[in-house]
CSV table of C-alpha atoms in Angstrom, one decimal:
chain,number,residue,atom,x,y,z
N,1,UNK,CA,103.8,104.3,105.1
N,2,UNK,CA,107.0,104.1,103.2
N,3,UNK,CA,107.5,107.9,103.2
N,4,UNK,CA,106.7,108.0,106.9
N,5,UNK,CA,109.4,105.4,107.6
N,6,UNK,CA,111.9,107.3,105.4
N,7,UNK,CA,111.2,110.6,107.2
N,8,UNK,CA,111.5,109.0,110.6
N,9,UNK,CA,114.8,107.4,109.7
N,10,UNK,CA,116.2,110.6,108.1
N,11,UNK,CA,115.2,112.7,111.0
N,12,UNK,CA,116.9,110.2,113.3
N,13,UNK,CA,120.0,110.0,111.3
N,14,UNK,CA,120.4,113.7,110.6
N,15,UNK,CA,122.3,114.7,113.7
N,16,UNK,CA,125.2,116.4,112.0
N,17,UNK,CA,124.1,119.9,111.2
N,18,UNK,CA,121.0,122.0,110.7
N,19,UNK,CA,121.1,121.9,107.0
N,20,UNK,CA,120.4,118.2,106.9
N,21,UNK,CA,117.1,118.7,108.5
N,22,UNK,CA,116.0,120.9,105.6
N,23,UNK,CA,117.5,118.3,103.2
N,24,UNK,CA,115.4,115.7,105.0
N,25,UNK,CA,112.3,117.7,104.5
N,26,UNK,CA,113.0,118.0,100.8
N,27,UNK,CA,113.6,114.3,100.6
N,28,UNK,CA,110.2,113.7,102.3
N,29,UNK,CA,108.4,115.8,99.8
N,30,UNK,CA,110.3,114.1,97.0
N,31,UNK,CA,109.2,110.7,98.2
N,32,UNK,CA,105.6,111.6,98.6
N,33,UNK,CA,105.5,113.3,95.2
N,34,UNK,CA,107.2,110.4,93.5
N,35,UNK,CA,104.8,107.8,95.1
N,36,UNK,CA,101.8,109.8,94.1
N,37,UNK,CA,103.1,110.2,90.5
N,38,UNK,CA,103.6,106.5,90.3
N,39,UNK,CA,100.2,105.6,91.6
N,40,UNK,CA,98.6,108.1,89.2
N,41,UNK,CA,100.6,106.7,86.3
N,42,UNK,CA,99.3,103.2,87.2
N,43,UNK,CA,95.8,104.4,86.7
N,44,UNK,CA,96.7,106.5,83.6
N,45,UNK,CA,95.6,109.7,85.2
N,46,UNK,CA,96.8,113.3,84.7
N,47,UNK,CA,95.6,114.7,88.0
N,48,UNK,CA,98.5,113.2,89.8
N,49,UNK,CA,100.9,115.2,87.5
N,50,UNK,CA,99.0,118.4,88.2
N,51,UNK,CA,99.0,117.8,92.0
N,52,UNK,CA,102.7,116.9,92.0
N,53,UNK,CA,103.4,120.1,90.2
N,54,UNK,CA,101.5,122.0,92.9
N,55,UNK,CA,103.5,120.0,95.5
N,56,UNK,CA,106.7,121.0,93.8
N,57,UNK,CA,105.9,124.6,94.0
N,58,UNK,CA,104.9,124.4,97.6
N,59,UNK,CA,108.1,122.6,98.4
N,60,UNK,CA,110.0,125.5,96.8
N,61,UNK,CA,108.1,127.9,99.0
N,62,UNK,CA,108.8,125.8,102.1
N,63,UNK,CA,112.5,125.5,101.3
N,64,UNK,CA,112.8,129.3,100.9
N,65,UNK,CA,111.0,129.9,104.2
N,66,UNK,CA,113.2,127.4,106.0
N,67,UNK,CA,116.4,128.8,104.7
N,68,UNK,CA,115.3,132.3,105.6
N,69,UNK,CA,114.5,131.1,109.1
N,70,UNK,CA,118.0,129.6,109.2
N,71,UNK,CA,119.5,133.0,108.2
N,72,UNK,CA,117.5,134.9,110.8
N,73,UNK,CA,118.6,132.3,113.4
N,74,UNK,CA,122.2,132.9,112.4
N,75,UNK,CA,121.7,136.6,112.8
N,76,UNK,CA,120.2,136.0,116.3
N,77,UNK,CA,122.7,133.5,117.7
N,78,UNK,CA,125.9,134.1,115.7
N,79,UNK,CA,126.4,130.5,114.7
N,80,UNK,CA,124.5,127.5,113.6
N,81,UNK,CA,125.0,124.3,115.4
N,82,UNK,CA,123.3,121.1,115.6
N,83,UNK,CA,121.8,121.9,118.9
N,84,UNK,CA,118.8,124.1,119.0
C,1,UNK,CA,118.9,103.9,89.1
C,2,UNK,CA,116.7,103.2,92.1
C,3,UNK,CA,119.7,101.9,94.0
C,4,UNK,CA,121.8,104.9,93.1
C,5,UNK,CA,119.0,107.3,94.3
C,6,UNK,CA,118.6,105.3,97.6
C,7,UNK,CA,122.4,105.3,98.2
C,8,UNK,CA,122.7,109.0,97.5
C,9,UNK,CA,119.8,109.8,99.8
C,10,UNK,CA,121.4,107.8,102.6
C,11,UNK,CA,124.7,109.5,102.0
C,12,UNK,CA,123.0,112.9,101.9
C,13,UNK,CA,121.8,112.2,105.4
C,14,UNK,CA,124.9,110.6,106.8
C,15,UNK,CA,127.9,112.5,105.5
C,16,UNK,CA,129.6,114.9,107.7
C,17,UNK,CA,130.1,118.1,105.8
C,18,UNK,CA,127.2,120.1,104.5
C,19,UNK,CA,128.8,120.5,101.1
C,20,UNK,CA,129.1,116.7,100.7
C,21,UNK,CA,125.5,116.2,101.7
C,22,UNK,CA,124.4,119.0,99.3
C,23,UNK,CA,126.3,117.2,96.5
C,24,UNK,CA,124.5,113.9,97.4
C,25,UNK,CA,121.2,115.7,97.4
C,26,UNK,CA,121.8,116.9,93.9
C,27,UNK,CA,122.8,113.4,92.8
C,28,UNK,CA,119.5,112.1,94.3
C,29,UNK,CA,117.5,114.6,92.4
C,30,UNK,CA,119.3,113.9,89.1
C,31,UNK,CA,118.9,110.2,89.5
C,32,UNK,CA,115.2,110.5,90.4
C,33,UNK,CA,114.7,112.7,87.4
C,34,UNK,CA,116.4,110.1,85.2
C,35,UNK,CA,114.2,107.4,86.8
C,36,UNK,CA,111.1,109.4,86.0
C,37,UNK,CA,112.3,110.1,82.5
C,38,UNK,CA,112.9,106.5,81.7
C,39,UNK,CA,109.5,105.4,83.0
C,40,UNK,CA,107.5,107.8,80.8
C,41,UNK,CA,107.0,110.8,83.1
C,42,UNK,CA,109.1,112.9,80.9
C,43,UNK,CA,107.6,116.3,81.8
C,44,UNK,CA,108.1,115.8,85.5
C,45,UNK,CA,111.6,114.5,85.0
C,46,UNK,CA,112.7,117.5,83.1
C,47,UNK,CA,110.9,119.8,85.6
C,48,UNK,CA,112.7,118.1,88.5
C,49,UNK,CA,116.0,118.8,86.9
C,50,UNK,CA,115.2,122.4,86.1
C,51,UNK,CA,113.6,123.3,89.3
C,52,UNK,CA,115.5,121.4,91.9
C,53,UNK,CA,119.0,121.2,90.5
C,54,UNK,CA,118.8,124.6,88.9
C,55,UNK,CA,117.0,126.6,91.6
C,56,UNK,CA,116.9,124.8,94.9
C,57,UNK,CA,120.4,123.5,94.9
C,58,UNK,CA,121.6,127.0,94.1
C,59,UNK,CA,119.6,128.3,97.0
C,60,UNK,CA,121.1,125.7,99.3
C,61,UNK,CA,124.7,126.4,98.1
C,62,UNK,CA,124.1,130.2,98.6
C,63,UNK,CA,123.1,129.5,102.1
C,64,UNK,CA,126.1,127.3,102.7
C,65,UNK,CA,128.4,130.1,101.5
C,66,UNK,CA,126.6,132.7,103.5
C,67,UNK,CA,126.5,130.9,106.9
C,68,UNK,CA,129.3,129.7,108.9
C,69,UNK,CA,128.2,126.2,109.8
C,70,UNK,CA,129.5,124.4,112.8
C,71,UNK,CA,129.1,120.7,112.4
C,72,UNK,CA,130.1,118.1,114.9
C,73,UNK,CA,132.7,115.6,113.8
C,74,UNK,CA,130.7,112.7,114.8
C,75,UNK,CA,129.9,109.7,112.8
C,76,UNK,CA,126.2,109.6,113.2
C,77,UNK,CA,125.7,106.6,111.0
C,78,UNK,CA,127.3,103.5,112.3
C,79,UNK,CA,127.9,100.7,109.9
C,80,UNK,CA,125.5,98.4,111.8
C,81,UNK,CA,122.7,100.9,111.3
C,82,UNK,CA,123.5,101.3,107.7
C,83,UNK,CA,123.5,97.5,107.1
C,84,UNK,CA,120.2,97.1,108.9
C,85,UNK,CA,118.7,99.9,106.8
C,86,UNK,CA,119.9,98.3,103.6
C,87,UNK,CA,118.6,94.9,104.7
C,88,UNK,CA,115.2,96.4,105.4
C,89,UNK,CA,115.0,98.5,102.3
C,90,UNK,CA,116.5,96.3,99.6
C,91,UNK,CA,113.4,94.0,99.2
C,92,UNK,CA,111.3,97.0,98.5
C,93,UNK,CA,113.7,97.9,95.8
C,94,UNK,CA,113.8,94.5,94.3
C,95,UNK,CA,110.1,93.7,94.3
C,96,UNK,CA,108.6,96.9,93.4
C,97,UNK,CA,105.7,96.6,91.0
C,98,UNK,CA,105.5,100.0,89.4
C,99,UNK,CA,108.8,100.0,87.6
C,100,UNK,CA,108.6,99.3,84.0
C,101,UNK,CA,111.4,99.4,81.5
C,102,UNK,CA,110.1,101.4,78.7
C,103,UNK,CA,112.8,103.7,77.4
C,104,UNK,CA,112.4,107.0,75.5
C,105,UNK,CA,108.8,107.6,74.6
C,106,UNK,CA,108.0,109.3,71.3
C,107,UNK,CA,107.8,113.0,70.8
C,108,UNK,CA,104.1,112.9,70.2
C,109,UNK,CA,103.4,111.3,73.5
C,110,UNK,CA,105.3,114.0,75.4
C,111,UNK,CA,103.7,116.7,73.4
C,112,UNK,CA,100.3,115.2,74.3
C,113,UNK,CA,101.1,115.1,78.0
C,114,UNK,CA,102.4,118.7,77.9
C,115,UNK,CA,99.2,119.8,76.0
C,116,UNK,CA,96.9,118.1,78.5
C,117,UNK,CA,98.7,119.5,81.5
C,118,UNK,CA,98.8,123.0,80.0
C,119,UNK,CA,95.1,122.8,79.1
C,120,UNK,CA,94.2,121.7,82.6
C,121,UNK,CA,96.3,124.4,84.3
C,122,UNK,CA,95.0,127.2,82.2
C,123,UNK,CA,91.3,126.3,82.1
C,124,UNK,CA,90.0,124.3,85.0
C,125,UNK,CA,92.6,124.9,87.7
C,126,UNK,CA,93.5,128.5,86.9
C,127,UNK,CA,92.4,129.7,90.3
C,128,UNK,CA,94.6,127.1,92.0
C,129,UNK,CA,97.5,128.2,89.8
C,130,UNK,CA,97.0,131.8,90.8
C,131,UNK,CA,96.8,130.8,94.4
C,132,UNK,CA,100.1,128.9,94.2
C,133,UNK,CA,101.7,131.9,92.5
C,134,UNK,CA,100.4,134.0,95.4
C,135,UNK,CA,101.9,131.6,97.9
C,136,UNK,CA,105.2,131.7,96.2
C,137,UNK,CA,105.2,135.5,96.2
C,138,UNK,CA,104.2,135.5,99.8
C,139,UNK,CA,107.1,133.1,100.7
C,140,UNK,CA,109.6,135.4,98.9
C,141,UNK,CA,108.2,138.4,100.7
C,142,UNK,CA,108.4,136.6,104.0
C,143,UNK,CA,112.0,135.6,103.4
C,144,UNK,CA,112.9,139.2,102.6
C,145,UNK,CA,111.2,140.5,105.7
C,146,UNK,CA,112.7,137.8,107.8
C,147,UNK,CA,116.3,138.3,106.7
C,148,UNK,CA,116.1,142.1,106.5
């Protein structure tokens, strides 16, 4: 719930440039991972650490794909604005 | 430290220039890692610093230098919006129940955590580890083929 609220607010606020959309996605993944780590630490469990490691790797893959899409968009259009 | 991370995340969204928002994103990750480190998740704190501030921020900065960004000179965050956001989010910061104030766990505890995580990764979840490695390689190949 908290992460959903944060994501909605960040996507609403991020109207400046395209990069802030990717930054907002990173922040969403950070929020979810942090919450899961805390809940796992509350129950003294190690599986949450493992799963958050997986999520960190997937966030890295997602960020690389998003930035490469931004580069290809730049090649296609010539500039990157806040409008799609 | 929670307050610093919240403020830096809001600034990362709201600032005008991409370089400033990138700087605030780095500040957010460092403060989150310090928060995790203080609360006993030492492995994840150090991994956050190495992975995000070391690799991901470099990637973002490289993209910033590569592309010519056009950003609108508009103040997208009005002070009223910021104040309402702070009013809504501050009670969650004050009354959170998970935060404890144990500083600096011993070396043996960290070693134990690292041993447990390594054991789990290399024995029971080895297939998942290989799959995640394949996914990372696939993303790199996709990025190369997309920006070719």
